[in-house]
Coordinates of C-alpha atoms and ligand atoms in Angstrom, one line a residue:
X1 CA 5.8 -14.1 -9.6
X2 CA 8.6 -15.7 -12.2
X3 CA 7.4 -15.6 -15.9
X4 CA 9.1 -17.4 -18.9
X5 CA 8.1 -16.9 -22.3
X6 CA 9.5 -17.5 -25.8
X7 CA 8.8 -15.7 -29.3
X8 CA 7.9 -19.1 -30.7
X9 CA 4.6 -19.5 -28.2
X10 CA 2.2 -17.6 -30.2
X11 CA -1.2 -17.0 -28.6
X12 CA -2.3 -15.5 -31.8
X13 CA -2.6 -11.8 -32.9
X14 CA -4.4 -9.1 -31.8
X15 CA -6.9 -7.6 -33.9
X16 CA -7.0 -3.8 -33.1
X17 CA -10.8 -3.7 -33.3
X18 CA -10.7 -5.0 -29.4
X19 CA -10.0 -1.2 -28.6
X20 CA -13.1 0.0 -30.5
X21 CA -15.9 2.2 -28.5
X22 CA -19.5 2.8 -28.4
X23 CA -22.0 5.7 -28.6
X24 CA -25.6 5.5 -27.9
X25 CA -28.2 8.6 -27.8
X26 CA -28.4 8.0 -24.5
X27 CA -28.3 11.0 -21.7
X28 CA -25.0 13.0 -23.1
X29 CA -23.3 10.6 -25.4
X30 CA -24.1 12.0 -28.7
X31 CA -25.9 15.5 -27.9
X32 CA -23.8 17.8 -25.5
X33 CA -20.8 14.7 -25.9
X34 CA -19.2 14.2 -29.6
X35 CA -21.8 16.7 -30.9
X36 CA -22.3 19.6 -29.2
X37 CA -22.8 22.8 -32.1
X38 CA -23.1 25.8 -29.4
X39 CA -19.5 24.5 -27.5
X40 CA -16.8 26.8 -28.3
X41 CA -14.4 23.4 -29.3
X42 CA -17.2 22.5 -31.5
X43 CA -15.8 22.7 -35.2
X44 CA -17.6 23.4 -38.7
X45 CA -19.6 19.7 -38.4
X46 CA -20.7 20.8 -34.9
X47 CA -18.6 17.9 -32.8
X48 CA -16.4 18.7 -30.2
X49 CA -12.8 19.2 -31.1
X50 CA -11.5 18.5 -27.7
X51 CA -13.5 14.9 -27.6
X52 CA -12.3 13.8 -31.3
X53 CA -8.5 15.1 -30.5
X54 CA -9.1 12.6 -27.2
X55 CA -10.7 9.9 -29.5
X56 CA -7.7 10.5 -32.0
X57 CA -5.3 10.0 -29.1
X58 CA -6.0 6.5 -28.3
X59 CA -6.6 5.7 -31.7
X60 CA -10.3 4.6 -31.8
X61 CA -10.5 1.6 -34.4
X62 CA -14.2 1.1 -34.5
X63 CA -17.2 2.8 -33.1
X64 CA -20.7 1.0 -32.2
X65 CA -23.9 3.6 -33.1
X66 CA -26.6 4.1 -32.4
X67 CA -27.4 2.1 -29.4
X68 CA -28.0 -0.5 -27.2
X69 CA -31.3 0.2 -26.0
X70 CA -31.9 2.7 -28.2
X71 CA -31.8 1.6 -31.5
X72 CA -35.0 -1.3 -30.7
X73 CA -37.0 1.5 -32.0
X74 CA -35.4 3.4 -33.8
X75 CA -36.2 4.1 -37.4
X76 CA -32.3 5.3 -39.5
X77 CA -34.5 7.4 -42.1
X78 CA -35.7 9.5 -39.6
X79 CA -32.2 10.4 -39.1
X80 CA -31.2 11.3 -42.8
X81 CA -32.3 14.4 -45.0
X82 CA -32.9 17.7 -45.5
X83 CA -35.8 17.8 -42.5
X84 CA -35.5 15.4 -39.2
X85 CA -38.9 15.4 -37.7
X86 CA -38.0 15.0 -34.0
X87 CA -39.3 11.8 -32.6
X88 CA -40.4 10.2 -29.1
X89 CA -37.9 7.9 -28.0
X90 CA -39.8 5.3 -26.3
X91 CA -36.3 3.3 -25.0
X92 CA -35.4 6.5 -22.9
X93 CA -38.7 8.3 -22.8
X94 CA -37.0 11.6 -24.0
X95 CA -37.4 13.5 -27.1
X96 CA -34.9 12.3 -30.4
X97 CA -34.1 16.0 -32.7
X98 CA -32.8 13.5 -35.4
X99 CA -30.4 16.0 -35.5
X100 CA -27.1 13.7 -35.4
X101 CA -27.8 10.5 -38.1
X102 CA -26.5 8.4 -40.3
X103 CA -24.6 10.9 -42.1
X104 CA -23.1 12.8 -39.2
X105 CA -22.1 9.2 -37.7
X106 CA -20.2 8.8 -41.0
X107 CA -18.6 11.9 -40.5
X108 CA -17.6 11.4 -37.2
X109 CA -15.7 8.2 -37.9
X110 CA -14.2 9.7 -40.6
X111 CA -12.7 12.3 -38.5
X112 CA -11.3 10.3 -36.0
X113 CA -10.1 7.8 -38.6
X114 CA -12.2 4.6 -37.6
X115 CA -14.6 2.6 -38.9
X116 CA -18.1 2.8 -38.8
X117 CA -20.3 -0.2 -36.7
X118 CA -24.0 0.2 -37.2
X119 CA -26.2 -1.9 -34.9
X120 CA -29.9 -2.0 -36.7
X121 CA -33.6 -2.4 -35.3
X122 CA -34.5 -5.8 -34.7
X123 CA -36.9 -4.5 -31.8
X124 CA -39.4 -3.1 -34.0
X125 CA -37.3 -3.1 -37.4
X126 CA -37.6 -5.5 -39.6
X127 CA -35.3 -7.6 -42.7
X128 CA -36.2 -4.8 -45.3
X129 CA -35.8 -1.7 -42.8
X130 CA -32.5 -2.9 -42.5
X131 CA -31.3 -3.7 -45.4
X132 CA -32.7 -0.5 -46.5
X133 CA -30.3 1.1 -44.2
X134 CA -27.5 -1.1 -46.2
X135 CA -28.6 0.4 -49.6
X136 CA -28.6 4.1 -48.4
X137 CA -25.0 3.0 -46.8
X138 CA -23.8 1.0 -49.4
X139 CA -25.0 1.1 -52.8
X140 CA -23.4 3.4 -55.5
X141 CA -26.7 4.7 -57.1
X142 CA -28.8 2.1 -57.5
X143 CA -32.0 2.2 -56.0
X144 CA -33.8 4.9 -53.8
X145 CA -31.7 5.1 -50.9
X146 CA -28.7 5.3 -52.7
X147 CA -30.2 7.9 -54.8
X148 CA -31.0 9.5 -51.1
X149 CA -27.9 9.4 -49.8
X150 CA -26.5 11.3 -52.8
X151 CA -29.6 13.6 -52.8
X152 CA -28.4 14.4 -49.2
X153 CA -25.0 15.7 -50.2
X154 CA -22.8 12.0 -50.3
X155 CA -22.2 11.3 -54.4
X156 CA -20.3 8.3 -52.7
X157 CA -21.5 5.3 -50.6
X158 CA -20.2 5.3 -47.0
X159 CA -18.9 1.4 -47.5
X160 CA -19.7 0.9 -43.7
X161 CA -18.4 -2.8 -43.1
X162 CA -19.3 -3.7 -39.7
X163 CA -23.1 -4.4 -39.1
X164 CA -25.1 -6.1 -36.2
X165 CA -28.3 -7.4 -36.5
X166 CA -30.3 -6.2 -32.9
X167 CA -29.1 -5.5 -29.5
X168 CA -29.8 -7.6 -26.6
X169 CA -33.2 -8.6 -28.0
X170 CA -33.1 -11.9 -26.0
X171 CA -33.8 -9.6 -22.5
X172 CA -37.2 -8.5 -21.7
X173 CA -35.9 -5.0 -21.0
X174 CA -35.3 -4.9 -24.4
X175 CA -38.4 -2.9 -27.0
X176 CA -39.4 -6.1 -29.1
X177 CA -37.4 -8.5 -27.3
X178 CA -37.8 -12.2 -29.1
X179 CA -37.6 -16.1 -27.8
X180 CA -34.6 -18.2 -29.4
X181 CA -36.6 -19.4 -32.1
X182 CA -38.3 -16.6 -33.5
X183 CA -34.6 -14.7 -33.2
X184 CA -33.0 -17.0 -35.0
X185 CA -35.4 -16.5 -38.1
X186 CA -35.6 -13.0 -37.7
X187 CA -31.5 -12.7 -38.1
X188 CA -31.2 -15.5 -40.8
X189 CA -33.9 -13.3 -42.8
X190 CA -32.6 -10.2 -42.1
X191 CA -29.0 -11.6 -43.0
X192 CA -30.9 -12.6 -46.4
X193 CA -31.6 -9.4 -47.5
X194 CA -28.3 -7.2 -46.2
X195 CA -25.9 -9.3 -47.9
X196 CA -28.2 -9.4 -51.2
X197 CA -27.4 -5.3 -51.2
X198 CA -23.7 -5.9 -50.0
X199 CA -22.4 -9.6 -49.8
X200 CA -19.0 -7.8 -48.4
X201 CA -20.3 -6.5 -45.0
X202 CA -19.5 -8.5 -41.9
X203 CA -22.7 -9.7 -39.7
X204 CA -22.7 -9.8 -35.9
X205 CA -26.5 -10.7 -33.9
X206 CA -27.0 -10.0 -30.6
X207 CA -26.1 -12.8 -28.5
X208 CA -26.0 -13.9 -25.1
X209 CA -23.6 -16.8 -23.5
X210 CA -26.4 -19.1 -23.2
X211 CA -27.0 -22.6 -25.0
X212 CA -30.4 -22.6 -26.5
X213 CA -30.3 -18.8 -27.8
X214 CA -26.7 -19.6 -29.6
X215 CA -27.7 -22.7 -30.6
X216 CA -30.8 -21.7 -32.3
X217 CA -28.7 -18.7 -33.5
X218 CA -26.0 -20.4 -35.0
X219 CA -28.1 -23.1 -36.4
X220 CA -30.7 -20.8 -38.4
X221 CA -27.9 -18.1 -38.8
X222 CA -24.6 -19.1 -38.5
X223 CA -23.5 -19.5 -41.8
X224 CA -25.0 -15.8 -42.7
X225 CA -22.6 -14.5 -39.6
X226 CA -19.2 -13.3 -39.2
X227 CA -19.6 -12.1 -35.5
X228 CA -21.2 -13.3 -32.3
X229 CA -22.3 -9.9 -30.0
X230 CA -22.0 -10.2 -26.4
X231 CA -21.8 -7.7 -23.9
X232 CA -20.8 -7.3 -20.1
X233 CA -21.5 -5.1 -17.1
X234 CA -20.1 -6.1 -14.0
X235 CA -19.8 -3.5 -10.9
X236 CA -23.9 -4.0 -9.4
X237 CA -26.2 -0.9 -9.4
X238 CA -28.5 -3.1 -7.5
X239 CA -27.3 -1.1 -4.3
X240 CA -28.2 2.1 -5.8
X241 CA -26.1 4.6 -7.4
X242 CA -23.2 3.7 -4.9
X243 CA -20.1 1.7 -6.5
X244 CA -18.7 -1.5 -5.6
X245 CA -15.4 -1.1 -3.4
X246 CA -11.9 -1.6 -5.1
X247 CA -11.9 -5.2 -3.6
X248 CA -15.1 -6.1 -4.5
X249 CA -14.6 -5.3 -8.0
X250 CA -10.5 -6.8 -8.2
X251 CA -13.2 -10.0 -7.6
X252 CA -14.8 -9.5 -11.4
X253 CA -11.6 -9.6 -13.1
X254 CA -11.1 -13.7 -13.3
X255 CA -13.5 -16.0 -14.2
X256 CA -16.6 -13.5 -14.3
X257 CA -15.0 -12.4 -17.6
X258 CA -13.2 -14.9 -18.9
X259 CA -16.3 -17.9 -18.5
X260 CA -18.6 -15.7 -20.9
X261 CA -15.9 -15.9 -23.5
X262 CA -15.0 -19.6 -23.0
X263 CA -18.7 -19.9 -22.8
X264 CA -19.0 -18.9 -26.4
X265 CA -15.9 -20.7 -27.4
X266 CA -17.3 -23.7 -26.1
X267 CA -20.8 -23.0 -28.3
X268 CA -19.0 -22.7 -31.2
X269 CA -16.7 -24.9 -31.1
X270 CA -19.7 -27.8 -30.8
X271 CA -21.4 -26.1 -33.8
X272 CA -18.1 -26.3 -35.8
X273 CA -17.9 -22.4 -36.2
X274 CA -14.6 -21.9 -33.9
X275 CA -13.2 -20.7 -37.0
X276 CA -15.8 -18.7 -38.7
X277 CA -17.2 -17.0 -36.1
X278 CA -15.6 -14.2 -33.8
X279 CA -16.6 -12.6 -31.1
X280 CA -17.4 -9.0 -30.7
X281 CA -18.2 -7.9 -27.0
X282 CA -19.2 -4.7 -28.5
X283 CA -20.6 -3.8 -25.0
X284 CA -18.3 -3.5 -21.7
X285 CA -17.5 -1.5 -19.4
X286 CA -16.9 -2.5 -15.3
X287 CA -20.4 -0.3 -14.1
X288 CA -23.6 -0.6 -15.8
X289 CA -25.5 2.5 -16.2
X290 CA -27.4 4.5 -14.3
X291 CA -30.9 5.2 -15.1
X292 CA -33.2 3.9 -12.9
X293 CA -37.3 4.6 -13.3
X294 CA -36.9 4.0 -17.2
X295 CA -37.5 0.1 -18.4
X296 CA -39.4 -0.8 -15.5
X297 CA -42.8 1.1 -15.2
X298 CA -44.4 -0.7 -12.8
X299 CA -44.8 2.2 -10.3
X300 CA -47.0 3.8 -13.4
X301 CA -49.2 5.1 -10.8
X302 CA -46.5 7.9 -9.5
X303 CA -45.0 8.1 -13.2
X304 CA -45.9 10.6 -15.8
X305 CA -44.1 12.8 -18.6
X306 CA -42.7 15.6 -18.8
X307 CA -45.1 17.4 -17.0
X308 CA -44.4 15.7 -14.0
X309 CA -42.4 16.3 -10.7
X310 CA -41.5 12.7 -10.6
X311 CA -40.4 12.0 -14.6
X312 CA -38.2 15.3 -14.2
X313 CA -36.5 14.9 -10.9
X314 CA -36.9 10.6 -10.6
X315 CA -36.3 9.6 -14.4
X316 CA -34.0 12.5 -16.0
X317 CA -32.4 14.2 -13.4
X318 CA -30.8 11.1 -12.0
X319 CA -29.3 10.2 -15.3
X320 CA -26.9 13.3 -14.4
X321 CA -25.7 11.1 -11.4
X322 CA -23.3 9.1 -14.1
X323 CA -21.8 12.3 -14.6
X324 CA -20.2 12.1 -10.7
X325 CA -16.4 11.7 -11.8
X326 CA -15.6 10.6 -8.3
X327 CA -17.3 7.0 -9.1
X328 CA -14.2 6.4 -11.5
X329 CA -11.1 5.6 -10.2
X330 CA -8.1 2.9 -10.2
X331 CA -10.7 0.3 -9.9
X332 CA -12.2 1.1 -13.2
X333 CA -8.3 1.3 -14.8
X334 CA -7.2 -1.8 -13.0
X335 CA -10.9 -3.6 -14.3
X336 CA -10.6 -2.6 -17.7
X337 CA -6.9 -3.5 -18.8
X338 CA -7.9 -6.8 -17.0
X339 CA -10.6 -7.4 -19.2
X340 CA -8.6 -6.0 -22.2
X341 CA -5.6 -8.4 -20.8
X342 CA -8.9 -11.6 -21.3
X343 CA -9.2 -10.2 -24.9
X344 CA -5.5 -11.0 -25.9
X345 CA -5.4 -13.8 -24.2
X346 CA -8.5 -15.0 -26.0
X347 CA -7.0 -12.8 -29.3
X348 CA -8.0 -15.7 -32.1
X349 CA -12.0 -15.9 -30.8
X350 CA -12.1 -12.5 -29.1
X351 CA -11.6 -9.5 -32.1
X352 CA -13.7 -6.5 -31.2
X353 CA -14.9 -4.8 -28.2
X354 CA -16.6 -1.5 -27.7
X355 CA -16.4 0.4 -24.0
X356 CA -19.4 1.7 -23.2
X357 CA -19.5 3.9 -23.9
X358 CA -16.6 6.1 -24.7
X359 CA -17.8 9.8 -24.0
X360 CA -19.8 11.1 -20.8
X361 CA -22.3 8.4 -19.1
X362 CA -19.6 5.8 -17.7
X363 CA -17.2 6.4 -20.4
X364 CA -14.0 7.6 -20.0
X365 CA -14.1 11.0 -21.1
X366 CA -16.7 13.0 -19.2
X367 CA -17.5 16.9 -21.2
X368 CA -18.3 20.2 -20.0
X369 CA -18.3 23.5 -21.1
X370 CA -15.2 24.5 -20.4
X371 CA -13.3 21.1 -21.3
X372 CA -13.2 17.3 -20.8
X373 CA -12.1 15.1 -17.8
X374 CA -10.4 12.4 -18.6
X375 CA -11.1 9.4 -16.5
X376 CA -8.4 6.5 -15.3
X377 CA -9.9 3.9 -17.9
X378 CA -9.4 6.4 -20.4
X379 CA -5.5 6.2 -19.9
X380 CA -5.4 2.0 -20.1
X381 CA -6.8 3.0 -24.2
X382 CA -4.1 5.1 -24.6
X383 CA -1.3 2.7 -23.7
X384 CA -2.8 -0.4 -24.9
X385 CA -3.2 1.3 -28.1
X386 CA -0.3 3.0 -28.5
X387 CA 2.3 0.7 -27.4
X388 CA 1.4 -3.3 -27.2
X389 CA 2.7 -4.5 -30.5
X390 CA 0.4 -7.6 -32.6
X391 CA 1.8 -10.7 -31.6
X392 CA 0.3 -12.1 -28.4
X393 CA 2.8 -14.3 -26.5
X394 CA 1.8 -17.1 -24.3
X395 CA 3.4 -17.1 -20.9
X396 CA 5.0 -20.0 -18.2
X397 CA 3.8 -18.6 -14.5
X398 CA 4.9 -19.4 -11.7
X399 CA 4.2 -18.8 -7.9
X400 CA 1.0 -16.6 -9.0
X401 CA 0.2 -15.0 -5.9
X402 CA -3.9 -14.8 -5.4
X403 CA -6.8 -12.8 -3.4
X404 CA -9.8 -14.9 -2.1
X405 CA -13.1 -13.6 -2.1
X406 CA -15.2 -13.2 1.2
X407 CA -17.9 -15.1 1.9
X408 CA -20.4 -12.5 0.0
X409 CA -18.3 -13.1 -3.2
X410 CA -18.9 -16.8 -3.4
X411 CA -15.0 -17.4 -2.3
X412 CA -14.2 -16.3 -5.6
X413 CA -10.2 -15.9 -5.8
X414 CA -8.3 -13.9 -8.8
X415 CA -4.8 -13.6 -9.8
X416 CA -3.2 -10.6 -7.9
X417 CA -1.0 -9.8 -10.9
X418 CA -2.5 -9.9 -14.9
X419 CA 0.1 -9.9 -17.2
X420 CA 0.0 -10.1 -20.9
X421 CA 3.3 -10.3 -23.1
X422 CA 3.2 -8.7 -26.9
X423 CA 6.1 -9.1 -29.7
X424 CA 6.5 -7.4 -32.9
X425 CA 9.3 -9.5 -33.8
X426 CA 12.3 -7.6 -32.6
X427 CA 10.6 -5.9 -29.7
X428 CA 8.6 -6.6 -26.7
X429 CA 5.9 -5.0 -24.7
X430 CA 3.8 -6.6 -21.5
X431 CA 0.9 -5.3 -20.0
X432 CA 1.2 -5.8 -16.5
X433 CA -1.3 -5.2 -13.9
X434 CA -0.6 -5.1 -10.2
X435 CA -4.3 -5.2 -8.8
X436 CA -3.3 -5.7 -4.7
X437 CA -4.8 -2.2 -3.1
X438 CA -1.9 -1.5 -1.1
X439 CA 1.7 -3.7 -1.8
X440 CA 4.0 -3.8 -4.4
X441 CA 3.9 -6.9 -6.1
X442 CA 7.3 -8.0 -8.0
X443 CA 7.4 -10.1 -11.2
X444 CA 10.4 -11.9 -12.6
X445 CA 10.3 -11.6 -16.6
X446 CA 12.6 -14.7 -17.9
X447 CA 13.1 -15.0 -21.7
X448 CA 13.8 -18.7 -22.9
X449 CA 15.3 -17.4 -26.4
X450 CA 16.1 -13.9 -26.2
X451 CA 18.8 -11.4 -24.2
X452 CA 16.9 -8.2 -24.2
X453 CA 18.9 -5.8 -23.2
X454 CA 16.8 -2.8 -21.8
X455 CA 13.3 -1.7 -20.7
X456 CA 11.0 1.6 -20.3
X457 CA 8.1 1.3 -18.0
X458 CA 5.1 3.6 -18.4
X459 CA 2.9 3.5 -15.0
X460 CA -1.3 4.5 -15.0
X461 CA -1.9 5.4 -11.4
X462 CA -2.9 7.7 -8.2
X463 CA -2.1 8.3 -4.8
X464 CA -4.5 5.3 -3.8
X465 CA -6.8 2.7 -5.4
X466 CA -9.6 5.4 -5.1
X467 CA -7.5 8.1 -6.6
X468 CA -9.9 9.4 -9.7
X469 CA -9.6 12.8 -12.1
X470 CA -12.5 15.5 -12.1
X471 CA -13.0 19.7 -13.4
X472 CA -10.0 20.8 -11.6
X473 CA -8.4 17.9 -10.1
X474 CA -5.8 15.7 -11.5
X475 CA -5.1 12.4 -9.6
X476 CA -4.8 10.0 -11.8
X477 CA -2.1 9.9 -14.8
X478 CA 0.6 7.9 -16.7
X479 CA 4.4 8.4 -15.6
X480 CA 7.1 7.1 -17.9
X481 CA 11.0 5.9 -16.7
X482 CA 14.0 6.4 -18.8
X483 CA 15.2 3.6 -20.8
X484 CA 16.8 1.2 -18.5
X485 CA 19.7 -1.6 -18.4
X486 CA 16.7 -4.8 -18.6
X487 CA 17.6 -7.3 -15.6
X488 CA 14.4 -9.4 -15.0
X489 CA 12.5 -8.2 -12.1
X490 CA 10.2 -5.4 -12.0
X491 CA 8.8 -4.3 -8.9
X492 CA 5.0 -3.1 -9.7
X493 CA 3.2 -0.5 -7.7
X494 CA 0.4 -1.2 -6.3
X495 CA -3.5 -0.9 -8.1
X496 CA -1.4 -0.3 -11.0
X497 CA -1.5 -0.8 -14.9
X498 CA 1.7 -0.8 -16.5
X499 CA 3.4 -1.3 -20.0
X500 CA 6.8 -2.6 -20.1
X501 CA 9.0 -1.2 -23.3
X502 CA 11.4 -4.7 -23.3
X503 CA 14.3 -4.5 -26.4
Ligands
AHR1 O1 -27.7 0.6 -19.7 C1 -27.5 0.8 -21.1 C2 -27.9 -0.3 -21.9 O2 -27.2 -1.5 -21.4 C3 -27.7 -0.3 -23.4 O3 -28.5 0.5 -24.1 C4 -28.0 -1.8 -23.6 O4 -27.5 -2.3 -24.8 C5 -27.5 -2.5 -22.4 O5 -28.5 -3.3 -21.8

């Protein structure tokens, strides 16, 4: 494949908030994941040293809290104080300590050095719960929560910026899930009252890339937003816990991601918000997770609580099965620098995104005891964040070679090679992806008004496309070439994610 491109063919530039991450009290996420006080990495705040130096590393921008599912009924002053009551958590039928809040979320960010993103209640919440939550957040002293929050031990507000109003309230899996119209009055009065305590926070509602529930959305809300929130799950549980094969997923990384953004685009565009309104896919990640019993009760006969055989072994239990580092391999590497490839290509609509989640579940560091695993996905973070500079290039391609879908994939065909250039206006660095699951693919970098002299390649891979890391086992890693004389081709391995140094 032969690709020109030219430092004067500006995309746009990235905003470093589409590396952000989520966390959710969800299975091991929070408790025996980020906060974890018996671990012996666990420092004097009680999270794991070992996950915040890993979260450090690929320099987490933003972090999404406290759910997803989650927070639908979740009440934040539960979570603050001197005494957390624990509580039933009717999303995932376990039992909430309270023990990890508001104020240890704070903490948290401010350890790893990002910023704070609080998704609020609009299951069973309502506009003053949270914009009570802004006050506590926010305020100096005015007011009770404020006064709370510096009873509690912080004299100064936590100035969280980022806020989204529900999560994935339009789905009936969802604890008070709404229709388009009454959503679109619930955010606009909800957006009311959090920007009366702090006009300077940025909004984001739960969204979905569908015409009536943006359109009421943006026509109630719109001018109260600064975000649109989408999210995206690809690889299919419907075949049990089993993943998708490398092809199969290869198949997700076109159109299946890219149409929900141009979707959106599309949306705003007709509603004269292109420019207003970003988006923030503050949920993706290539497999959605596993829990299966939990939303849908119908079998109630066969279903009980604790105290039964089947909640333990056929509701909990199986939870543990996202915990089988095996499922994560190449696939999920190649997948996600695709989809973070679709971000900068889409860098002036598309300005935040949160994997989901980050720690244990499908996330790409997985805890125990004695340490962490980190997963293939976990390495695309690291190179993305530590060497594609701001400027997004566009690119001339030519002779893109493709793989077609079988007849179970609707024919779908993708680009065998994804390939995003980035300038920081002296120096270059591509993303490339080679997705074929067994050939070298070679590309043929041409640049219209520049003689670059030399190049550095650093390479994410493993033995095959099914290569993955576990306790024990290393398969999966980054290898990095000397700096070398820069003559145009570049011969990718193959299911490969590479960054090209170009000077
Ligand atoms: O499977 C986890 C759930 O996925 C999250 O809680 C929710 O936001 C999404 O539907």
């Amino acid at each position: 494949m032969k690709i020109i491109c030219s430092k004067k063919q500006i995309v746009g530039y990235a905003d470093r908030k589409i590396l952000g991450h989520f966390l959710e009290h969800f299975h091991r996420q929070i408790y025996g994941g980020v906060f974890d006080p018996a671990s012996k990495f666990a420092d004097e705040d009680g999270f794991r040293e070992d996950v915040t130096e890993a979260l450090k590393r690929i320099k987490t921008p933003v972090i999404r809290w406290p759910g997803g599912c989650y927070v639908s009924a979740y009440h934040w002053k539960h979570g603050v104080g001197k005494e957390r009551i624990p509580d039933y958590d009717k999303a995932w039928r376990v039992e909430e300590s309270h023990r990890f809040g508001t104020d240890e979320f704070v903490k948290l960010c401010r350890k790893i050095g990002c910023e704070p993103y609080i998704c609020t209640n609009a299951g069973t919440g309502n506009a003053e719960e949270m914009s009570d939550w802004v006050e506590y957040c926010n305020l100096g002293e005015m007011g009770r929560f404020a006064k709370q929050r510096i009873a509690n031990g912080f004299p100064e507000p936590h100035k969280i910026r980022y806020w989204s109003i529900g999560n994935e309230n339009w789905g009936g899996h969802e604890i008070g899930a709404k229709d388009a119209a009454e959503w679109g009055k619930l955010v606009r009065e909800s957006a009311k009252m959090m920007l009366r305590v702090d006009p300077t926070i940025e909004l984001s509602a739960a969204s979905i890339p569908d015409l009536d529930w943006n359109l009421n959305l943006l026509r109630e809300a719109g001018k109260y937003l600064d975000w649109i929130s989408i999210h995206g799950y690809w690889g299919n549980t419907e075949n049990g816990l089993i993943p998708e094969d490398y092809n199969s997923v290869i198949l997700h990384t076109g159109e299946d991601i890219s149409g929900s953004v141009n979707r959106v685009r599309a949306y705003l565009k007709a509603l004269g918000l292109e420019k207003k309104i970003k988006i923030a896919y503050d949920e993706w990640n290539l497999r959605g997770w596993w829990h299966p019993n939990t939303i849908d009760i119908s079998n109630r006969k066969i279903q009980r609580r604790e105290d039964d055989t089947f909640y333990r072994e056929k509701v909990i239990a199986e939870r543990d099965k996202n915990d089988i580092n095996s499922i994560y391999t190449m696939a999920d590497a190649v997948f996600s620098a695709s989809f973070l490839n679709t971000c900068l290509g889409n860098c002036d609509l598309v300005q935040m995104a949160c994997f989901s989640p980050i720690v244990n579940t499908r996330g790409a560091i997985f805890t125990y005891p004695d340490g962490i695993v980190l997963r293939p996905q976990y390495f695309v973070f690291e190179l993305y964040a530590n060497y594609l500079k701001n400027t997004v290039l566009d690119l001339w391609k030519e002779d893109v070679p493709k793989v077609s879908g079988n007849v179970s994939n609707e024919g779908k065909t993708v680009d065998i090679i994804d390939m995003i250039m980035t300038f920081d206006g002296k120096e270059y660095a591509a993303a490339a992806i080679n997705k074929d699951p067994e050939k070298e693919q070679r590309i043929d970098i041409r640049f219209f008004d520049d003689m670059p002299r030399e190049m550095r390649i650093h390479t994410l891979n493993g033995p095959s496309c099914n290569a993955y890391n576990d306790v024990g086992k290393t398969q999966v890693g980054v290898t990095v070439s000397e700096w070398t004389v820069f003559q145009g081709t570049i011969d990718l391995p193959a299911h490969s994610v590479n960054i090209v140094e170009i000077r």
